[in-house]
Each structure stands twice: as structure tokens, then as C-alpha cells.
Coordinates of C-alpha atoms in Angstrom, one line a residue:
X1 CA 113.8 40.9 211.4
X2 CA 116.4 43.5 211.2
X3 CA 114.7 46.1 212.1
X4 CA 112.5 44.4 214.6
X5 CA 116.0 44.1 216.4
X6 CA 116.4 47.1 216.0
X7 CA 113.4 48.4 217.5
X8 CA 113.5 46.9 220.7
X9 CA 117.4 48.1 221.4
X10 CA 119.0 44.8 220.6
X11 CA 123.2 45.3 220.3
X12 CA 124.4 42.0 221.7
X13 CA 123.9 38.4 220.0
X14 CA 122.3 39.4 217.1
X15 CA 123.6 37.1 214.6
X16 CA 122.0 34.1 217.3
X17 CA 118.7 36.0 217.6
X18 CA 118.4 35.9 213.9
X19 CA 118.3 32.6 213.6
X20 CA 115.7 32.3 216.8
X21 CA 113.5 34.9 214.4
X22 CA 114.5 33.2 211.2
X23 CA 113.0 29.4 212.5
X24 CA 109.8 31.2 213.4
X25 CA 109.6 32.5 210.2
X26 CA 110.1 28.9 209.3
X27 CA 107.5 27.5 211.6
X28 CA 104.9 30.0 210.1
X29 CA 105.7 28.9 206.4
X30 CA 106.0 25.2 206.7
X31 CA 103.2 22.8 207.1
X32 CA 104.1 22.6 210.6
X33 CA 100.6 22.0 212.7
X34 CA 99.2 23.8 216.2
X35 CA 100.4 21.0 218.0
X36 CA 104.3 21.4 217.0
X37 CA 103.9 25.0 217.1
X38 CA 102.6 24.6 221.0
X39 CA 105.1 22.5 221.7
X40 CA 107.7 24.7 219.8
X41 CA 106.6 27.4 221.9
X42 CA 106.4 25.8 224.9
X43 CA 110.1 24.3 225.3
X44 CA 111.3 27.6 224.2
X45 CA 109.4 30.1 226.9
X46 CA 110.5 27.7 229.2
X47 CA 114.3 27.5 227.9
X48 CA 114.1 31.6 227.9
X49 CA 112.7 31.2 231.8
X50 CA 115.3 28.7 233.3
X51 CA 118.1 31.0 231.1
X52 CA 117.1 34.3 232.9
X53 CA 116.7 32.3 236.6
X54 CA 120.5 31.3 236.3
X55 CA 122.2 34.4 234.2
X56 CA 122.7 36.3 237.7
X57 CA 124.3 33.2 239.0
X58 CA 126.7 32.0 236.2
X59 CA 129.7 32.3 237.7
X60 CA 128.4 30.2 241.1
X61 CA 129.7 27.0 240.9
X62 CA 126.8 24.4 241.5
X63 CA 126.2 20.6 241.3
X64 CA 123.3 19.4 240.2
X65 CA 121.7 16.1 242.6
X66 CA 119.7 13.4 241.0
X67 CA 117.6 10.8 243.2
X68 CA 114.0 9.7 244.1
X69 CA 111.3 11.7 245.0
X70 CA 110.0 8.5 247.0
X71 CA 112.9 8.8 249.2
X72 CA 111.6 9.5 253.1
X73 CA 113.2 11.9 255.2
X74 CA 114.1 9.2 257.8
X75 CA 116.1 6.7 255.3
X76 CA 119.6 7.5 255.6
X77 CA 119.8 8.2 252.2
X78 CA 118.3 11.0 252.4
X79 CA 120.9 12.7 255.6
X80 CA 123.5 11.6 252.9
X81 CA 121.8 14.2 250.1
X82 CA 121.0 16.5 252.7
X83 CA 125.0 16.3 254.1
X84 CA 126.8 16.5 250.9
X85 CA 124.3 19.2 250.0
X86 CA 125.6 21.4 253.2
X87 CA 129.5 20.1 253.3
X88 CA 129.3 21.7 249.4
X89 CA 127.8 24.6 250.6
X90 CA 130.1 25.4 253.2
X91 CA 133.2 25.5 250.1
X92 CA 130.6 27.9 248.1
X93 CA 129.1 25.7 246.3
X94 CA 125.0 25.6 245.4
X95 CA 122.9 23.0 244.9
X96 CA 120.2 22.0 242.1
X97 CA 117.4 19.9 242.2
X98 CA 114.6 19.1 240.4
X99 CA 112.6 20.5 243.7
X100 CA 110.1 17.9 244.6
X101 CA 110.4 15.9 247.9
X102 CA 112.5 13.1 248.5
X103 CA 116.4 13.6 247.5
X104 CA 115.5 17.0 245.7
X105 CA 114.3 18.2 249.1
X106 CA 117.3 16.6 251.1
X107 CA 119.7 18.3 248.7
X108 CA 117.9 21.5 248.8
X109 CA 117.6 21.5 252.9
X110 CA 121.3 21.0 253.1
X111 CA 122.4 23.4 251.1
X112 CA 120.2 26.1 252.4
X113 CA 118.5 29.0 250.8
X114 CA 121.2 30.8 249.6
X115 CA 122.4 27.9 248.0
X116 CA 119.6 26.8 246.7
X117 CA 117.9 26.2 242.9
X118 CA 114.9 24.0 241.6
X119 CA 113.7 22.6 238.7
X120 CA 110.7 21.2 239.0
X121 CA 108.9 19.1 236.5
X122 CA 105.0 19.4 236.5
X123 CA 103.3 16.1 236.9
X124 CA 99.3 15.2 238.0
X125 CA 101.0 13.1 240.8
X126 CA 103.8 12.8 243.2
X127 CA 105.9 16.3 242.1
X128 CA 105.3 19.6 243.7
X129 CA 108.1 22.2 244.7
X130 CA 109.4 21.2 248.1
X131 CA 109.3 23.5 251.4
X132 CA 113.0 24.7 250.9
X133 CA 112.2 26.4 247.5
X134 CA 108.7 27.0 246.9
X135 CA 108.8 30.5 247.3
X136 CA 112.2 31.0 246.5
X137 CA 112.5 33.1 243.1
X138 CA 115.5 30.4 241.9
X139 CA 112.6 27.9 241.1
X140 CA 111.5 27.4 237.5
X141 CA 108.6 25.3 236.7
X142 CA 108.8 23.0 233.7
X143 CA 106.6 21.1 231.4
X144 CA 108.9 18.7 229.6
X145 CA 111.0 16.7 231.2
X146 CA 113.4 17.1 228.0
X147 CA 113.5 21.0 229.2
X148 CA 113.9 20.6 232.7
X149 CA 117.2 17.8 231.9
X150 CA 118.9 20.9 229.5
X151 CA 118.9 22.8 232.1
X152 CA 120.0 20.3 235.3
X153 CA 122.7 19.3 233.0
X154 CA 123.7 22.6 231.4
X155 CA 123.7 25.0 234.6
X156 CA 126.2 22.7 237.0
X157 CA 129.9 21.9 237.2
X158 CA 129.1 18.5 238.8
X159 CA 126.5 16.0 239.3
X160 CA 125.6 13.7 242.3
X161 CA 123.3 10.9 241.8
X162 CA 121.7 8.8 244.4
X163 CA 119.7 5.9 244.2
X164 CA 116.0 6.1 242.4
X165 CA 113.7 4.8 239.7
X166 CA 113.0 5.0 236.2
X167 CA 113.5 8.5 236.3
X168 CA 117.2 8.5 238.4
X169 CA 118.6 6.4 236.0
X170 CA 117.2 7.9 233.0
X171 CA 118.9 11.2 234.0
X172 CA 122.0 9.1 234.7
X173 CA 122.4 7.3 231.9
X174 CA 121.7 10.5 229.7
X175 CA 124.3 12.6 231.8
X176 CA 127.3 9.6 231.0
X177 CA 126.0 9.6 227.4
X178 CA 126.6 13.7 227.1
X179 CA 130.0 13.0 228.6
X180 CA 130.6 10.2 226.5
X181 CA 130.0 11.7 223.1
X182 CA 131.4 14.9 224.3
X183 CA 128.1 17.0 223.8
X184 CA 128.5 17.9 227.6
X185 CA 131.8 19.9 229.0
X186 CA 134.2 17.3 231.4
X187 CA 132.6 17.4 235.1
X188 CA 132.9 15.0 237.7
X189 CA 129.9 12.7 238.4
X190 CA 129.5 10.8 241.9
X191 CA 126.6 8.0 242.2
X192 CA 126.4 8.1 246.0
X193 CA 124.7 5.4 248.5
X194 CA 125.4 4.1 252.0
X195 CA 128.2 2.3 253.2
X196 CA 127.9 -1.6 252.0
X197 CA 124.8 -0.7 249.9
X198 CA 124.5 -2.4 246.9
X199 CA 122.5 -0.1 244.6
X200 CA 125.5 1.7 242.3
X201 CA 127.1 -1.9 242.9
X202 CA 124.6 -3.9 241.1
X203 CA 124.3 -1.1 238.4
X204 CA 127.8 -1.3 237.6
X205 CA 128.0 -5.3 237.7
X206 CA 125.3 -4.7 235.1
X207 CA 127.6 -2.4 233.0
X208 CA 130.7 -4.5 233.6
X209 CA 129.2 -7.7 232.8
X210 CA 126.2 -6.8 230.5
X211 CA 127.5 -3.5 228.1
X212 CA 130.8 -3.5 228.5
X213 CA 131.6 -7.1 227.8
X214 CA 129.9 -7.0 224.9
X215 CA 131.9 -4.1 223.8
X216 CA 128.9 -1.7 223.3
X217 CA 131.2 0.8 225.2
X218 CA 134.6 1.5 226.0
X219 CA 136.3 -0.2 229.4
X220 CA 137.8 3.7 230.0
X221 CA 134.3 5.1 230.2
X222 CA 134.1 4.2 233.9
X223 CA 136.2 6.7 234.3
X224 CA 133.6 9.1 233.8
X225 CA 132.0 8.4 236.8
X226 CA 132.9 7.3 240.4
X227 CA 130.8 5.2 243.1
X228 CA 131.3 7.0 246.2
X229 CA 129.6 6.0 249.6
X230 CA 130.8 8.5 252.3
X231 CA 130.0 12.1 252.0
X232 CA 133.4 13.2 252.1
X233 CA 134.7 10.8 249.6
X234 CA 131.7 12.3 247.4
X235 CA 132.8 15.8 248.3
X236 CA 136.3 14.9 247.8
X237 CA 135.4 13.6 243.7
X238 CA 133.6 16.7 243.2
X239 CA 135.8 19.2 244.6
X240 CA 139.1 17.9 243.7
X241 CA 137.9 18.0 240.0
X242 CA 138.7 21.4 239.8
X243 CA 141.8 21.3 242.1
X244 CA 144.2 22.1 238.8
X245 CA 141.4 21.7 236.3
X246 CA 139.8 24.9 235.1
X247 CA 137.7 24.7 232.0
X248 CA 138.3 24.2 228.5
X249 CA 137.5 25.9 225.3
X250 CA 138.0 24.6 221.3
X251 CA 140.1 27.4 218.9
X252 CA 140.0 25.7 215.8
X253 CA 141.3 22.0 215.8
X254 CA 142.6 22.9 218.9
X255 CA 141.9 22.2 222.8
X256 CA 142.3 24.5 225.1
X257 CA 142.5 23.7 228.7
X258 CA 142.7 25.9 231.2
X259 CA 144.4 25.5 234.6
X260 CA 144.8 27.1 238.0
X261 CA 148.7 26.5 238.3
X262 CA 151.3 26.0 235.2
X263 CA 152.8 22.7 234.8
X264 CA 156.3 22.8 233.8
X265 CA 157.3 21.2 230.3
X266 CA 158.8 18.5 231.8
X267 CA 155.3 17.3 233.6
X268 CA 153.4 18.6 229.7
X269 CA 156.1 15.9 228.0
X270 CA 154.8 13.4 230.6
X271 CA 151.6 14.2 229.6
X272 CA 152.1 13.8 225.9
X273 CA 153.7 10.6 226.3
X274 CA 150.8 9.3 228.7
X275 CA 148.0 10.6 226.3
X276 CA 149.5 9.9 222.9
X277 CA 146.7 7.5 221.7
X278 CA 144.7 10.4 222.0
X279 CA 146.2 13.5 221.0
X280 CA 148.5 14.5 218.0
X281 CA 151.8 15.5 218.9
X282 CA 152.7 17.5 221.7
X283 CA 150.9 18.9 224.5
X284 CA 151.7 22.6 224.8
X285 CA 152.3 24.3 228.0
X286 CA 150.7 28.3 227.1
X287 CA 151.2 31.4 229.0
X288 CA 147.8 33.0 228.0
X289 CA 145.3 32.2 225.4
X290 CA 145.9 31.7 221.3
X291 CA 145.5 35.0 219.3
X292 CA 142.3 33.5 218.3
X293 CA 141.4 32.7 221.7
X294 CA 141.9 36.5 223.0
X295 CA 138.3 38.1 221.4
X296 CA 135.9 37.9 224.3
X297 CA 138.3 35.6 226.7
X298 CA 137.4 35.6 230.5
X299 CA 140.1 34.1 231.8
X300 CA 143.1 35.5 230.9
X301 CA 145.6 35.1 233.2
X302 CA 145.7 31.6 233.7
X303 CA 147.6 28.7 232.4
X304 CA 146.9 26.5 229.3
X305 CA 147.6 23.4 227.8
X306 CA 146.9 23.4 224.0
X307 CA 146.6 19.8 222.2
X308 CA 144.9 18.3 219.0
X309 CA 142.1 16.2 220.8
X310 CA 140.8 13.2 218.8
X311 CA 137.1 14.4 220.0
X312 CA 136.4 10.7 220.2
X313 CA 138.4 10.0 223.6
X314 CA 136.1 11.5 226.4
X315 CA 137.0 9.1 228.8
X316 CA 141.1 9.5 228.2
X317 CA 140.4 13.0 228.6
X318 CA 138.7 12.7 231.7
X319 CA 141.7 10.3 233.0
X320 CA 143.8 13.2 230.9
X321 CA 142.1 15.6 233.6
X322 CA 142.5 13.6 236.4
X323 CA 146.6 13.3 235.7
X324 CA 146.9 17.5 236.1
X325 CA 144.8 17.8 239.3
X326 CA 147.7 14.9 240.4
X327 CA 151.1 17.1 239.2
X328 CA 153.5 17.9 241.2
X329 CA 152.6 21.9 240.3
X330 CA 149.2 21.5 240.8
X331 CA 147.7 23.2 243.6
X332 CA 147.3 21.3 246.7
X333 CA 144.3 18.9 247.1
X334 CA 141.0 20.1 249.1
X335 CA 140.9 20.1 252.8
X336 CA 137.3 17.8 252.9
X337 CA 136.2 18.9 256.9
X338 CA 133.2 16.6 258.1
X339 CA 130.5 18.5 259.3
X340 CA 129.8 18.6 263.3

């Protein structure tokens, strides 16, 4: 496997792409069938085809929209996609969708082509790429629907969900599960519908009165969502998420967050005090990153806070990440400009 590697130029990642060799070598030895290894194959040439659509665009922030594909281009619903979509656009943001009509097209007409990226699932009925990205090369075509979730969940820095079926709610519910359990980075999730609807409403009676009062989750995991139902107060969640907020790594036992401004240790003791049911001991204000942080950092220059995270409170941190965007030090908030 070595010297296949070898033979074909490969430098970078090698210890990862020896375990992608060493599982085939698995799959050929085991009594794994031609079924498991098609779908094997399968997930992973279209993993390797969604990766290589998004590496040029990494570093574009993007939020991904959720919503029915039954959704008709005169509900209003669908000039609310279509307008957060654009008012996003217009701060730099892009747009996915899993590119078949309804929301997925609204989103993707808003945002425009530059701004633009689909997933799309193929089905015998009701899902083909929209107009707005058919022929645009930031579509990927999928099989699974397991596939084509990694990568509406993995490539965005926010998520917008607006009312649908089976399939909305699916992708909802898995989304607040990710952040829940921590197996998906902090991001801010808006579940969007029309002034005085009661869609989001009725889902989160259900919650309320249904899951979390019989304490099969945690009252502070509504923080890890918001029901929005103005454009601008949806733009407002998503944007102001990273108003202080960077991203976050894990060195060691430790959590690293990064930020955009440095809070003074006055504001980090605040903190500490705040958040003490979740973290152990102090919240430390840093300069730059750990020594053990430095071997391949990007972001060197900003501010961190360093803390021993429980990794069981995902919803404390999310309220932990909503107290820095709110500091006194912290940049000031968005400027959320209607369109028109």
C-alpha cells in the first residue's frame, strides 16, 4: 500500500489514506458480499465527489437551507427562502441546497449563481436539479440520502430550515442531534416560517410538552436552535453567530475557542463564573494558540479562550457562545439592511 502511494506522487495525508487502502484490503478478505461492497463503493465515490466540489470553496462561509420540494413559487414561503438566500449573499455568504424545486430552488434563486451549491438526491419521482444549478459545476448528484446529509451538514457554517415533510424534519431533527451530542461543530440553526404561522410553533409545543417534559432531553437544548419569522431576524441569528465567535478546535482535554476580538480577564472571570457547571476551573484568555496547537494552525493571530469542556454540555456551550458575541469587547453586532 506503501508503495502504491508512492507511485502515484502521494506526500500529504498518508497516514489517513492508509487506512482508506487498509479497509479495502479488509473488504476484499472478509466475507463481506457484492451488495456491501456496491454500496461501500458507492457512498465513498460519491463522498470523494462532494469533497473535491467544495475543497476550492472551503474557506466561503455558506449556510445550508432545508425545506420542501412541494413548496410553489407563489407561497410566500418560498420569497422568504428566496430572500434570506439573497440578504446572505449580499454579506458573502453562499447558499446550499439539496437542488430540487421548491425551497431548494428558492434558496438557490436568491442567492444567485455565484453563490450557489446543490446537492441533489436521485429519486424516480419528484427530485431533479432545479434551473438555478443544473448546469452549474457546484452540483453533485447523490444516491444515498445518508451521503447527501454528510455533506449539507458538513460543508456549512449555518443551517436554515423551513417548513416541509418527512424529509425536512428528518434533516432537522438529525442536524439538532449532531449539535446535541457534539458530533457536529457549534453553528447557529434558524427554523424560519411566516409571520403568525404556526408550523415551527406546533413543532416546538410538541418538544416542550411531549420530549422535553418527559425529560428525554435537556430544557437548555432549545438553545440550539431559534424560531425566526422575518428574514432579517433570520439573517440577524445566523450572522451574528459569528460576530465574536470564531471557531473552535480540541488540544488535548482542552477547548480551544477562537475569537475575532480579546475579551479582557475581567469579562473571561465572568465567564467562568457563568459557565462553571460546565467547565473545570478557569476560563483562560490566550494570546495565540497552545504549543500544541501551533503545528498546522490557520489562524494564528486571533484571540482564544482555553477551558476544560465537560463534552456533555452542547447546549451551555452554545449559550457559552452566545455570552462572547454579547461582551462588551466584542465586535459590534451586524448591520441586517432589508433588501429593496
Amino acid at each position: 500500500m506503501t508503495e502504491l502511494l508512492d507511485s502515484v506522487g502521494v506526500t500529504a495525508n498518508r497516514d489517513q489514506l492508509l487506512e482508506l487502502l487498509s479497509t479495502v484490503v479488509r473488504l476484499a478478505t472478509d466475507s463481506s458480499d457484492r451488495l456491501d461492497l456496491k454500496i461501500a463503493a458507492a457512498a465513498l465515490r460519491e463522498m470523494a465527489d462532494g469533497f473535491e466540489v467544495f475543497a476550492p470553496y472551503r474557506h466561503i462561509r455558506k449556510v445550508t437551507m432545508f425545506g420542501s420540494a412541494r413548496t410553489l413559487p407563489t407561497d410566500p414561503l418560498y420569497a422568504q427562502a428566496r430572500d434570506l438566500a439573497a440578504l446572505l449573499a449580499a454579506h458573502g455568504w453562499s447558499t446550499v441546497t439539496g437542488a430540487g424545486p421548491g425551497i431548494m430552488a428558492a434558496g438557490l434563486e436568491g442567492a444567485g449563481p455565484e453563490h450557489s451549491f446543490g446537492i441533489n438526491i436521485r429519486l424516480p419521482f419528484e427530485q431533479t436539479a432545479n434551473q438555478f444549478i443544473a448546469s452549474d459545476p457546484k452540483l453533485v448528484s447523490m444516491k444515498y440520502f445518508f451521503t447527501r446529509k454528510l455533506l449539507l451538514i458538513k460543508e456549512s457554517w449555518g443551517y436554515a430550515v423551513l417548513p416541509g415533510g418527512f424529509g425536512t424534519l428528518d434533516e432537522a431533527f438529525e442536524l439538532l442531534t449532531l449539535l446535541q451530542t457534539g458530533k457536529a461543530e457549534p453553528a447557529p440553526v434558524v427554523l424560519l416560517e411566516l409571520p403568525g404561522g404556526s408550523y415551527w410553533k406546533g413543532w416546538n409545543r410538541f418538544v416542550d410538552d411531549e420530549v422535553a417534559a418527559r425529560r428525554l432531553i435537556n430544557p437548555v437544548d432549545h438553545s440550539l436552535y431559534c424560531i425566526a419569522d422575518s428574514v432579517e431576524e433570520a439573517a440577524g441569528e445566523i450572522l451574528g453567530f459569528y460576530r465574536n465567535y470564531h471557531s473552535l478546535r480540541w488540544v488535548g482535554d482542552t477547548l480551544v475557542v477562537r475569537l475575532q476580538s480579546r475579551p479582557t480577564a475581567e469579562e473571561a472571570q465572568a465567564l467562568s463564573a457563568e459557565f462553571a457547571g460546565m467547565v473545570a476551573g478557569d476560563i483562560r484568555v490566550l494570546d495565540g494558540p497552545l504549543n500544541a496547537e501551533k503545528r498546522g494552525e490557520e489562524f494564528p493571530d486571533l484571540p482564544r479562550l482555553a477551558m476544560r469542556f465537560d463534552r456533555m454540555s452542547y447546549g451551555r456551550l452554545r449559550q457559552l457562545i452566545d455570552a462572547i458575541n454579547r461582551l462588551p469587547s466584542a465586535p459590534p453586532a451586524p448591520v441586517i439592511t432589508p433588501l429593496g
